[in-house]
Coordinates of C-alpha atoms in Angstrom, one line a residue:
M21 CA 100.7 119.0 57.1
S22 CA 98.0 119.4 54.3
D23 CA 95.0 121.5 55.1
R24 CA 92.6 119.5 56.9
L25 CA 89.8 119.7 54.5
R26 CA 91.8 117.4 52.3
V27 CA 91.6 114.7 54.9
L28 CA 87.8 114.6 56.2
A29 CA 87.1 111.6 53.6
T30 CA 89.6 109.7 55.7
R31 CA 88.4 110.5 58.8
A32 CA 84.7 109.9 57.9
A33 CA 85.8 106.4 56.8
A34 CA 87.6 106.0 60.3
L35 CA 84.5 107.2 62.1
L36 CA 82.4 104.4 60.5
S37 CA 84.8 101.7 61.5
T38 CA 84.7 103.2 65.1
T39 CA 81.1 102.8 64.8
V40 CA 81.5 99.0 64.4
L41 CA 83.8 98.6 67.4
V42 CA 81.4 100.6 69.7
A43 CA 78.5 98.0 68.4
A44 CA 80.8 95.2 69.5
G45 CA 80.5 96.0 73.2
T46 CA 79.0 98.3 75.7
A47 CA 81.2 100.8 77.5
T48 CA 80.7 102.0 81.0
L49 CA 81.5 105.3 82.9
T50 CA 83.8 103.6 85.4
A51 CA 87.0 101.8 84.6
A52 CA 88.0 98.5 85.9
T53 CA 89.5 98.9 89.4
A54 CA 93.1 99.2 89.7
Q55 CA 95.3 97.6 92.2
A56 CA 96.2 99.8 95.1
S57 CA 99.8 99.7 96.1
Q58 CA 100.6 98.8 99.7
G59 CA 103.0 101.5 101.0
N60 CA 103.4 104.9 102.5
G61 CA 101.5 107.6 101.0
V62 CA 99.8 105.9 97.9
T63 CA 97.8 103.0 99.5
A64 CA 94.1 103.9 99.2
A65 CA 92.4 104.1 102.7
A66 CA 89.8 101.6 103.6
S67 CA 86.9 103.8 102.2
C68 CA 88.5 104.3 98.9
T69 CA 89.6 101.8 96.3
A70 CA 92.1 103.4 94.0
T71 CA 90.9 103.4 90.3
Q72 CA 91.0 105.0 87.1
V73 CA 87.4 106.6 86.0
V74 CA 87.7 107.6 82.6
A75 CA 86.1 105.0 80.3
N76 CA 87.6 104.4 77.0
G77 CA 90.4 107.3 77.4
G78 CA 92.5 105.7 74.6
F79 CA 89.3 105.8 72.4
E80 CA 89.9 102.2 71.1
S81 CA 86.3 101.6 71.5
G82 CA 85.2 104.6 69.4
T83 CA 83.1 107.4 70.7
T84 CA 80.9 106.0 73.5
P85 CA 80.6 107.0 76.4
W86 CA 82.3 110.6 75.0
T87 CA 79.9 112.8 73.4
S88 CA 81.8 114.8 70.7
S89 CA 81.7 116.8 67.3
S90 CA 81.2 114.6 64.0
G91 CA 84.6 112.9 63.1
V92 CA 86.4 114.1 66.3
V93 CA 87.3 110.2 67.1
T94 CA 89.3 108.6 64.4
S95 CA 92.5 106.6 63.4
G96 CA 94.2 108.5 60.4
G97 CA 94.3 111.4 58.1
G98 CA 97.7 112.5 58.7
Q99 CA 97.7 112.1 62.5
S100 CA 98.8 109.1 64.8
A101 CA 97.9 107.6 68.1
H102 CA 99.7 107.9 71.4
G103 CA 98.9 104.4 71.9
G104 CA 96.9 101.7 70.2
T105 CA 95.2 103.1 66.8
F106 CA 92.4 105.7 67.6
F107 CA 92.9 109.1 69.2
A108 CA 90.6 112.6 69.2
W109 CA 91.5 115.3 66.6
L110 CA 90.0 118.4 67.4
N111 CA 90.2 121.2 64.7
G112 CA 92.9 121.1 61.9
Y113 CA 90.4 122.6 59.1
G114 CA 92.1 125.8 58.2
S115 CA 88.6 127.7 58.4
A116 CA 86.4 129.0 61.4
H117 CA 85.3 126.0 63.3
T118 CA 84.8 124.5 66.9
D119 CA 84.8 120.9 68.0
S120 CA 84.2 119.5 71.3
L121 CA 85.0 116.5 73.3
A122 CA 83.5 115.6 76.6
Q123 CA 82.7 112.6 79.2
T124 CA 80.9 112.7 82.4
V125 CA 82.7 110.7 85.3
T126 CA 82.0 110.2 88.9
L127 CA 84.9 110.5 91.3
P128 CA 84.0 107.9 94.2
A129 CA 83.0 109.2 97.4
G130 CA 85.9 108.6 100.2
C131 CA 88.8 109.1 97.6
T132 CA 90.5 112.2 98.7
S133 CA 93.2 112.4 95.8
A134 CA 92.3 112.8 92.0
S135 CA 94.6 113.3 89.1
L136 CA 93.6 114.2 85.4
S137 CA 96.2 113.4 82.7
F138 CA 96.0 113.3 79.1
W139 CA 98.6 113.4 76.1
L140 CA 98.4 116.1 73.6
H141 CA 100.0 117.0 70.2
V142 CA 99.6 120.4 68.9
D143 CA 100.3 120.6 65.1
T144 CA 99.7 123.9 63.2
A145 CA 100.5 125.8 60.0
E146 CA 100.5 129.3 61.8
T147 CA 103.8 131.1 61.6
S148 CA 103.1 133.5 64.1
K149 CA 105.2 133.1 67.3
T150 CA 103.4 135.5 69.2
T151 CA 99.8 135.3 68.5
A152 CA 97.4 132.6 69.6
Y153 CA 94.8 132.3 66.5
D154 CA 93.6 128.9 67.5
K155 CA 93.0 127.4 71.0
L156 CA 92.0 124.4 72.9
T157 CA 90.3 124.5 76.4
A158 CA 90.4 121.6 78.8
K159 CA 87.9 121.8 81.5
I160 CA 86.7 120.0 84.8
G161 CA 82.9 120.9 85.5
T162 CA 83.1 124.6 84.9
T163 CA 86.9 125.2 86.0
T164 CA 89.4 125.7 83.4
L165 CA 92.4 123.8 83.6
A166 CA 94.6 125.1 80.7
T167 CA 94.4 126.4 77.5
Y168 CA 96.7 125.5 74.5
S169 CA 97.0 127.1 71.3
N170 CA 99.1 127.2 67.9
L171 CA 102.0 128.5 70.1
D172 CA 102.1 125.1 71.7
A173 CA 103.1 123.3 68.7
A174 CA 105.8 120.7 68.9
A175 CA 106.9 117.4 67.6
G176 CA 105.2 114.3 69.4
Y177 CA 103.0 114.0 72.4
A178 CA 103.6 115.7 75.7
K179 CA 101.8 114.7 78.7
K180 CA 99.4 117.0 80.6
T181 CA 98.6 116.5 84.5
F182 CA 96.3 118.2 86.9
D183 CA 95.6 118.0 90.4
V184 CA 91.6 117.8 90.7
S185 CA 91.4 116.5 94.0
A186 CA 88.7 119.4 94.7
Y187 CA 86.2 117.2 92.8
A188 CA 86.5 114.1 95.2
G189 CA 82.8 112.6 95.6
Q190 CA 81.4 114.3 92.6
T191 CA 79.9 113.6 89.3
V192 CA 81.6 116.0 86.9
S193 CA 82.2 116.5 83.2
I194 CA 85.8 116.4 81.6
S195 CA 85.7 118.6 78.6
F196 CA 87.7 119.8 75.8
S197 CA 86.8 122.6 73.3
G198 CA 88.7 123.8 70.3
V199 CA 88.1 126.6 68.4
E200 CA 89.8 127.7 65.2
D201 CA 89.9 130.9 63.0
S202 CA 89.6 131.2 59.3
G203 CA 93.2 131.2 58.5
L204 CA 95.6 128.5 58.8
Q205 CA 95.1 125.1 60.4
T206 CA 95.8 124.1 63.9
S207 CA 95.1 120.2 65.0
F208 CA 94.8 119.8 68.7
V209 CA 95.1 115.9 68.9
L210 CA 94.3 113.9 72.2
D211 CA 94.9 110.5 73.4
D212 CA 95.2 108.3 76.8
V213 CA 92.9 110.5 78.9
A214 CA 92.7 109.0 82.6
L215 CA 91.6 110.4 86.0
D216 CA 93.2 108.5 88.9
V217 CA 91.8 108.6 92.2
S218 CA 93.1 107.3 95.6
G219 CA 92.6 107.8 99.2
G220 CA 95.4 110.2 99.4
G221 CA 96.4 109.3 102.8
T222 CA 99.8 109.2 104.5
T223 CA 99.6 106.2 107.0
P224 CA 99.7 102.8 105.0
P225 CA 96.9 100.2 106.0
P226 CA 98.4 96.8 106.9
T227 CA 98.0 95.3 103.6
D228 CA 97.2 95.5 99.9
A229 CA 93.5 94.5 99.8
T230 CA 94.2 92.6 96.8
R231 CA 96.8 90.3 98.5
T232 CA 95.8 87.9 101.2
P233 CA 96.4 86.4 103.8
A234 CA 98.0 89.4 105.6
P235 CA 100.4 88.0 108.4
T236 CA 100.1 89.7 111.8
G237 CA 102.8 88.1 113.1
Y238 CA 105.3 85.0 113.2
T239 CA 106.2 83.9 116.9
V240 CA 109.0 81.2 116.9
N241 CA 110.8 79.2 119.7
L242 CA 113.5 76.7 118.5
T243 CA 116.3 74.9 120.4
S244 CA 119.4 73.6 118.6
D245 CA 121.8 70.6 119.2
A246 CA 125.2 71.0 120.0
S247 CA 126.3 71.8 116.4
G248 CA 123.7 74.2 115.5
A249 CA 122.5 72.2 112.8
N250 CA 119.4 70.7 114.0
W251 CA 116.6 72.9 115.5
S252 CA 112.9 71.8 117.0
G253 CA 110.1 73.9 118.8
H254 CA 107.0 75.5 117.9
Q255 CA 106.0 78.2 115.3
S256 CA 102.8 80.1 115.1
I257 CA 101.4 82.7 112.6
G258 CA 98.6 85.0 112.9
F259 CA 96.9 86.4 110.0
T260 CA 93.9 88.5 108.5
N261 CA 91.8 88.7 105.2
P262 CA 91.8 92.0 103.5
S263 CA 90.3 90.6 100.7
A264 CA 86.5 90.9 99.9
T265 CA 86.7 87.1 98.7
P266 CA 86.4 84.8 101.8
L267 CA 89.6 82.8 102.5
T268 CA 89.0 79.3 103.1
E269 CA 92.5 78.1 103.2
V270 CA 96.1 79.2 103.5
Y271 CA 99.5 78.0 102.3
L272 CA 102.7 77.4 104.2
R273 CA 105.7 77.7 101.9
L274 CA 108.5 75.2 103.2
W275 CA 111.0 76.4 100.8
D276 CA 114.1 74.6 102.2
N277 CA 112.4 70.9 101.4
Y278 CA 113.8 71.5 98.2
H279 CA 117.4 70.6 99.5
G280 CA 115.8 67.1 100.5
S281 CA 114.7 64.2 98.8
C282 CA 110.8 64.5 98.9
P283 CA 109.2 62.9 100.8
T284 CA 112.3 62.8 103.1
T285 CA 112.6 66.6 104.0
P286 CA 114.6 68.8 106.1
I287 CA 112.0 70.9 107.3
T288 CA 108.9 69.0 109.1
V289 CA 105.9 70.4 110.2
S290 CA 103.6 68.4 112.8
N291 CA 100.8 68.7 115.1
L292 CA 99.1 71.8 113.2
T293 CA 96.4 73.5 114.9
G294 CA 94.1 76.0 113.2
G295 CA 93.2 74.2 110.3
T296 CA 93.7 70.8 108.6
A297 CA 96.7 70.0 107.0
A298 CA 96.8 68.3 103.6
A299 CA 99.7 66.5 101.9
L300 CA 102.9 68.3 100.9
T301 CA 102.9 69.5 97.3
V302 CA 105.0 71.4 94.9
G303 CA 108.2 69.2 95.7
C304 CA 107.1 69.2 99.3
T305 CA 107.5 72.8 99.4
A306 CA 103.9 73.9 99.9
L307 CA 101.5 72.7 102.7
K308 CA 97.7 73.5 102.2
V309 CA 95.7 74.3 105.5
T310 CA 92.1 74.4 105.2
L311 CA 90.5 76.6 107.7
P312 CA 87.6 75.4 110.2
A313 CA 85.5 78.1 108.5
P314 CA 85.8 80.8 105.7
L315 CA 87.3 84.0 106.9
A316 CA 85.3 87.0 105.8
Q317 CA 87.2 90.1 104.8
G318 CA 88.8 91.8 108.0
A319 CA 88.5 88.4 110.1
G320 CA 91.7 87.0 111.5
G321 CA 92.9 83.5 112.2
S322 CA 96.3 81.7 113.3
V323 CA 97.9 78.2 112.7
G324 CA 100.3 76.8 115.1
F325 CA 102.6 73.7 114.5
D326 CA 105.8 72.1 116.0
L327 CA 108.9 72.5 113.6
S328 CA 112.1 70.5 113.2
I329 CA 114.9 71.7 110.9
A330 CA 117.9 69.7 109.7
V331 CA 120.5 71.6 107.9
P332 CA 122.0 69.8 104.9
S333 CA 126.0 69.8 104.3
G334 CA 127.0 72.3 101.9
A335 CA 127.9 76.2 101.8
D336 CA 124.6 77.1 100.9
R337 CA 122.0 79.8 101.7
F338 CA 120.5 76.6 103.7
G339 CA 123.5 74.6 104.3
R340 CA 126.5 73.5 106.6
D341 CA 130.0 74.5 105.8
G342 CA 131.9 72.6 108.4
S343 CA 131.0 73.7 111.9
F344 CA 129.1 76.9 110.2
N345 CA 125.4 76.7 109.5
F346 CA 123.5 79.1 107.4
I347 CA 119.8 78.8 107.8
G348 CA 117.8 80.8 105.1
N349 CA 114.3 80.4 104.1
A350 CA 113.7 77.6 107.0
L351 CA 110.8 79.0 108.7
P352 CA 107.7 78.2 107.1
V353 CA 106.0 81.4 105.6
L354 CA 102.4 82.3 104.5
A355 CA 101.9 82.0 100.5
V356 CA 100.1 85.1 98.7
R357 CA 96.9 85.1 96.9
D358 CA 96.6 88.0 94.7
A359 CA 94.6 89.0 91.8
A360 CA 96.5 85.9 89.9
G361 CA 95.6 83.5 92.4
W362 CA 97.7 81.7 94.8
H363 CA 101.2 81.8 94.0
L364 CA 102.7 78.4 94.6
D365 CA 105.6 78.7 92.4
P366 CA 108.4 76.2 92.4
Y367 CA 111.8 76.6 94.3
T368 CA 114.5 78.1 92.1
N369 CA 118.4 77.7 92.7
N370 CA 118.9 79.9 89.7
G371 CA 117.6 83.1 91.6
E372 CA 114.5 83.5 94.0
S373 CA 111.0 82.3 94.3
F374 CA 110.1 84.2 97.3
Y375 CA 107.0 86.2 97.3
T376 CA 106.1 87.4 100.8
L377 CA 104.2 90.3 102.8
A378 CA 105.8 92.3 105.5
S379 CA 105.2 91.2 108.9
D380 CA 106.7 91.0 112.4
Y381 CA 108.8 88.5 113.9
T382 CA 109.7 87.3 117.4
V383 CA 112.1 84.3 117.2
A384 CA 113.9 82.9 120.2
L385 CA 116.9 80.7 119.5
D386 CA 118.3 78.5 122.3
H387 CA 121.8 77.1 121.5
P388 CA 124.8 76.4 123.0
S389 CA 126.8 79.7 124.2
S390 CA 129.9 78.7 122.4
L391 CA 128.0 79.6 119.0
L392 CA 127.3 82.9 117.8
V393 CA 124.0 83.3 116.1
P394 CA 123.7 86.3 113.9
A395 CA 119.9 86.6 112.8
T396 CA 117.5 89.0 111.1
G397 CA 116.3 91.9 113.3
T398 CA 117.5 93.1 116.6
S399 CA 118.9 90.4 118.9
V400 CA 119.4 90.3 122.7
D401 CA 121.3 87.1 124.3
T402 CA 119.9 86.1 127.6
P403 CA 121.5 82.8 130.0
G404 CA 119.6 79.7 129.2
S405 CA 120.1 76.4 130.9
S406 CA 123.6 75.5 131.8
G407 CA 126.3 76.1 129.2
R408 CA 123.4 77.8 126.8
T409 CA 122.3 81.1 125.4
V410 CA 118.6 82.1 124.2
T411 CA 119.0 84.7 121.4
T412 CA 115.7 86.5 121.1
A413 CA 115.7 88.4 117.8
T414 CA 112.8 90.8 116.9
A415 CA 112.2 92.2 113.8
K416 CA 109.3 94.5 112.2
N417 CA 107.9 94.7 108.9
V418 CA 110.4 92.2 107.4
R419 CA 109.5 89.5 104.6
E420 CA 111.2 86.7 106.1
F421 CA 113.6 85.7 109.0
A422 CA 117.1 84.1 108.5
W423 CA 120.0 83.3 110.9
A424 CA 123.3 81.2 111.1
A425 CA 124.9 79.5 114.1
G426 CA 128.5 78.7 114.5
P427 CA 132.0 79.6 116.1
F428 CA 132.2 82.8 114.0
T429 CA 134.7 85.7 114.6
K430 CA 132.6 88.9 115.2
I431 CA 133.4 92.6 114.7
S432 CA 131.2 95.5 114.9
G433 CA 131.2 99.2 114.0
T434 CA 128.7 102.0 113.3
S435 CA 128.0 103.6 110.1
P436 CA 128.3 107.4 109.8
G437 CA 124.5 107.3 109.4
G438 CA 123.8 105.5 112.7
V439 CA 123.4 101.9 111.8
A440 CA 125.0 99.3 113.9
V441 CA 126.8 96.8 111.4
N442 CA 128.4 93.3 112.6
V443 CA 130.7 91.3 110.4
Y444 CA 130.6 87.4 111.2
S445 CA 133.2 85.5 109.8
V446 CA 134.1 81.9 109.3
S447 CA 137.5 80.6 110.0
G448 CA 139.9 81.3 107.2
I449 CA 138.7 84.8 106.8
S450 CA 141.6 87.2 107.5
S451 CA 141.1 89.9 110.1
S452 CA 142.2 92.5 107.4
S453 CA 139.3 90.9 105.0
A454 CA 136.9 91.0 107.5
Q455 CA 137.7 94.7 108.4
S456 CA 137.5 95.4 104.9
M457 CA 133.8 94.0 104.6
L458 CA 132.9 96.1 107.6
T459 CA 134.2 99.2 106.0
T460 CA 132.2 98.5 102.8
A461 CA 129.1 97.4 104.6
K462 CA 129.0 100.7 106.6
S463 CA 129.5 102.8 103.6
A464 CA 127.1 100.6 101.2
V465 CA 124.3 101.1 104.1
D466 CA 124.4 104.7 104.1
S467 CA 124.8 105.3 100.4
H468 CA 121.6 103.4 99.5
A469 CA 119.7 105.0 102.5
A470 CA 120.8 108.4 100.9
R471 CA 119.3 107.5 97.8
F472 CA 116.0 105.5 98.7
G473 CA 115.3 106.1 102.2
A474 CA 116.6 105.5 105.8
Y475 CA 117.5 102.0 106.5
P476 CA 114.5 101.0 109.1
Y477 CA 116.0 97.7 110.6
G478 CA 118.2 99.0 113.4
E479 CA 121.1 96.5 113.0
L480 CA 122.8 94.9 109.7
D481 CA 124.6 91.6 110.0
A482 CA 126.9 90.4 107.3
V483 CA 127.9 86.7 107.5
I484 CA 131.3 86.2 105.3
D485 CA 132.3 82.8 103.9
N486 CA 134.3 82.4 100.6
N487 CA 133.1 79.0 99.9
F488 CA 129.7 80.2 99.2
W489 CA 129.2 79.1 95.8
F490 CA 126.1 81.2 94.9
G491 CA 128.3 84.4 95.7
G492 CA 125.9 86.3 98.1
M493 CA 122.3 86.1 99.3
E494 CA 120.1 88.6 100.7
Y495 CA 117.4 88.6 104.2
P496 CA 116.0 91.5 105.9
G497 CA 119.0 92.9 107.9
F498 CA 121.1 89.9 107.4
V499 CA 123.3 88.8 104.3
L500 CA 125.5 86.1 103.2
D501 CA 128.7 87.0 101.1
L502 CA 132.1 86.3 100.1
V503 CA 134.6 88.8 100.6
S504 CA 133.9 91.0 97.9
T505 CA 133.1 94.9 97.9
T506 CA 130.8 94.9 95.1
A507 CA 129.0 91.7 95.9
L508 CA 128.5 93.0 99.5
T509 CA 127.4 96.3 98.2
H510 CA 124.8 94.6 96.1
E511 CA 123.3 92.3 98.8
I512 CA 122.9 95.3 101.2
G513 CA 121.2 97.1 98.3
H514 CA 118.6 94.1 98.5
Q515 CA 117.6 95.5 101.9
W516 CA 115.5 98.2 99.7
W517 CA 114.9 96.3 96.5
Y518 CA 113.1 93.0 97.8
G519 CA 113.4 93.9 101.4
I520 CA 111.5 97.2 101.9
V521 CA 110.3 97.4 98.4
G522 CA 109.0 93.8 97.9
D523 CA 108.1 92.2 94.8
D524 CA 107.2 88.7 93.1
E525 CA 110.6 87.4 92.9
Y526 CA 109.6 84.3 90.8
N527 CA 107.5 86.5 88.3
S528 CA 109.2 89.5 88.2
P529 CA 112.9 89.2 89.3
W530 CA 114.2 92.2 87.4
L531 CA 112.3 94.3 90.0
D532 CA 114.9 93.3 92.8
E533 CA 118.1 92.2 90.9
A534 CA 118.2 95.1 88.2
F535 CA 117.4 97.5 90.7
T536 CA 119.7 96.3 93.2
D537 CA 122.5 96.0 90.6
Y538 CA 121.8 99.7 89.3
A539 CA 121.7 100.9 93.1
T540 CA 125.2 99.1 93.5
D541 CA 126.8 101.1 90.5
L542 CA 125.6 104.1 92.0
A543 CA 127.1 103.4 95.4
L544 CA 130.3 102.3 93.7
G545 CA 130.5 105.5 91.4
S546 CA 129.7 103.8 88.1
S547 CA 127.6 105.5 85.7
G548 CA 127.0 102.7 83.5
T549 CA 128.1 104.6 80.5
N550 CA 127.6 102.9 77.0
C551 CA 126.5 99.7 78.9
W552 CA 123.3 99.6 76.9
S553 CA 125.1 99.6 73.6
S554 CA 126.5 96.1 74.0
V555 CA 123.1 94.5 74.1
S556 CA 122.4 91.3 71.9
W557 CA 119.2 89.4 72.3
A558 CA 119.2 85.9 72.1
S559 CA 115.9 85.2 70.7
S560 CA 112.5 87.4 70.5
A561 CA 111.2 85.5 73.4
E562 CA 114.1 87.0 75.7
K563 CA 113.0 90.0 77.8
I564 CA 114.2 91.8 80.9
T565 CA 110.7 91.2 82.2
N566 CA 110.7 87.5 82.1
S567 CA 109.9 85.1 84.8
M568 CA 112.2 82.6 86.7
A569 CA 110.3 80.0 84.6
Y570 CA 111.9 81.3 81.6
W571 CA 115.3 81.8 83.1
D572 CA 115.4 78.3 84.7
A573 CA 115.0 77.0 81.1
N574 CA 117.6 79.6 79.9
S575 CA 119.9 79.7 82.8
S576 CA 122.8 80.8 80.5
R577 CA 121.3 83.9 79.8
Y578 CA 119.8 84.7 83.4
S579 CA 122.8 86.8 84.7
T580 CA 123.5 88.6 81.3
V581 CA 120.1 90.0 81.0
I582 CA 118.3 90.2 84.5
Y583 CA 121.3 91.9 86.1
G584 CA 123.3 93.4 83.2
Y585 CA 120.8 94.3 80.8
G586 CA 118.3 95.1 83.6
K587 CA 120.7 97.7 85.2
C588 CA 121.7 99.2 82.1
A589 CA 118.1 99.9 81.1
L590 CA 117.6 101.9 84.4
H591 CA 121.1 103.7 83.6
D592 CA 119.3 104.3 80.0
L593 CA 116.2 105.4 81.6
R594 CA 118.2 107.8 84.0
R595 CA 119.9 109.4 80.8
T596 CA 116.4 109.4 79.0
I597 CA 114.5 111.4 81.8
G598 CA 117.6 113.0 83.4
D599 CA 119.6 112.6 86.7
T600 CA 117.4 114.7 88.8
A601 CA 114.3 113.1 87.7
M602 CA 115.7 109.5 88.1
T603 CA 117.1 110.3 91.5
T604 CA 113.4 111.7 92.6
L605 CA 111.6 108.9 90.9
L606 CA 113.3 106.0 92.7
H607 CA 113.2 107.8 96.2
D608 CA 109.7 108.7 95.8
Y609 CA 108.8 105.0 94.3
A610 CA 110.6 103.4 97.3
A611 CA 108.7 105.8 99.7
A612 CA 105.3 104.8 98.0
H613 CA 106.1 101.1 97.9
W614 CA 107.6 100.9 101.8
Y615 CA 106.9 97.5 103.2
G616 CA 104.6 97.1 100.2
V617 CA 105.0 95.2 96.7
S618 CA 106.3 96.6 93.5
T619 CA 105.2 95.6 90.1
T620 CA 106.3 96.5 86.6
A621 CA 103.2 98.2 85.5
E622 CA 103.5 100.5 88.6
F623 CA 107.1 101.4 88.1
K624 CA 106.5 102.3 84.5
A625 CA 103.7 104.6 85.5
A626 CA 105.6 106.2 88.1
A627 CA 108.3 106.6 85.4
Q628 CA 106.1 108.0 82.7
A629 CA 104.8 110.7 85.5
A630 CA 108.2 111.7 86.6
T631 CA 108.7 112.9 82.9
T632 CA 107.3 114.6 79.8
V633 CA 109.2 112.3 77.6
D634 CA 106.9 109.9 76.2
L635 CA 108.5 106.3 77.4
T636 CA 106.4 104.0 75.3
S637 CA 109.0 103.5 72.7
F638 CA 111.5 103.2 75.6
W639 CA 109.7 100.2 77.2
T640 CA 109.4 98.4 73.7
Q641 CA 113.2 99.2 73.1
H642 CA 114.3 97.8 76.1
R643 CA 111.7 94.7 76.4
I644 CA 110.3 95.9 79.6
E645 CA 106.7 94.7 79.5
G646 CA 104.0 94.5 81.9

């Protein structure tokens, strides 16, 4: 690089353009509040909202509210930004010179965890490998965090991160000072400065404060006819409002009404209490319930209703294959309102539309004793009226509840890790196939648990029918599948990626399907070698992070991109950051979002924090946006 004196004119021009940018708006010392993830160890405590407190950390709005030496904030002159256009360039003159950059920030009271990070590029004309002639000092308050020199010169940016939790609740200066001697130049280039604060607690509160309503429990009592295809009874749902915005209504999602001909529906809600029901919308899959009075933050409410379910014919996730009934997504669940508003997305048969918060279920199913009823959760059978059995299933921290009813053949076992596994087979499934699926299930649940955290649901039920047109389908503690080692390993992987670590399945399907297919590869010993090399995009609009709205309109590409390219991108990420870093990343990410909700932005941030490799170009190459 040329001596810095030769580029001062360029930097002066850039500074003038920066001044214009600042005049266009007012910068503040506190950045916009970030969403706090629900999950162990990372969710902010009630007294702390997780946030990022450095304003204009990328320098795209010029110098404000930074104080700096003349010409430090710039956009050219031979250096480039880590992100965006502008950056801070200290020193690089090749003569005795001192540059400074500082901003005063306030770390909110109640936040017990704070992390300062920035991206640094050091460029030098010094040739010594042993003597630090030019230095950059990074401080918070009067504490020196690190000193860098011409000896740290390297190609590209490197991320630097420091635990500054000791300054929680304080107003303090973040500062950088560069000192250059009279000899050869050294440039210290900074960008994307951030100071993230959070509660630092280890016990998650019951909800993410940006997502409402938070269900406190589903209680269901249903009775079936002789076939197990028709059920009727009562359901109640308790909930609270964790949001600062009052809650004036809730929505029930009656997903399985997609399978009827609206307004004739297989799921019927009647005699509703706890609010006023409106007409069904979104193809009869959404029922608005206006509450008697707005619920303030922290307040609770409940709704109750009579419920009837008529299982339609067809080997589907909600369907009837001869005398065997599969009842997924039949129970009405609370829709979610988050920062984007109410999520009332249409049902998709191509993938899933389900976005729900974890809750507890108690479901009593009264049925003929001739029928076996595998279900989400742990089940206990007690005698009912003459010739009948009541199967009571209890499940904690699950997103939904599913069951089946029919004259299944059942075999059971326990995985080496201690998980009780049951395989229920329809007629026509050989005993050897059933035994093979039991072996697969025991192996898969332990393999996934070793990577992502212990399986928390006690028992696991796998219902096997080779007539399923869709292959397999996941529910908490309960999966539907063909006789297929790969498919069953995949559906059990969903216990973590969708079940324990939730996501908005309609708007971000890659977060459960790609992650689960990647987990399936690992469990089955596949390294995904060269799988990214076969990628060919159908159009510029095609991205791994597209929503189901896109995939429903481009259904022939859904499996290729979401499953294939998605898992291959994760294999490529592992190769980029290293096996150990990737293993730690996914294990810790699952722990941080346990029973919570994952977003693409959060995963990208976690991945970047797990490596010193700048992943900016990786996300672009793999078309992972968000």
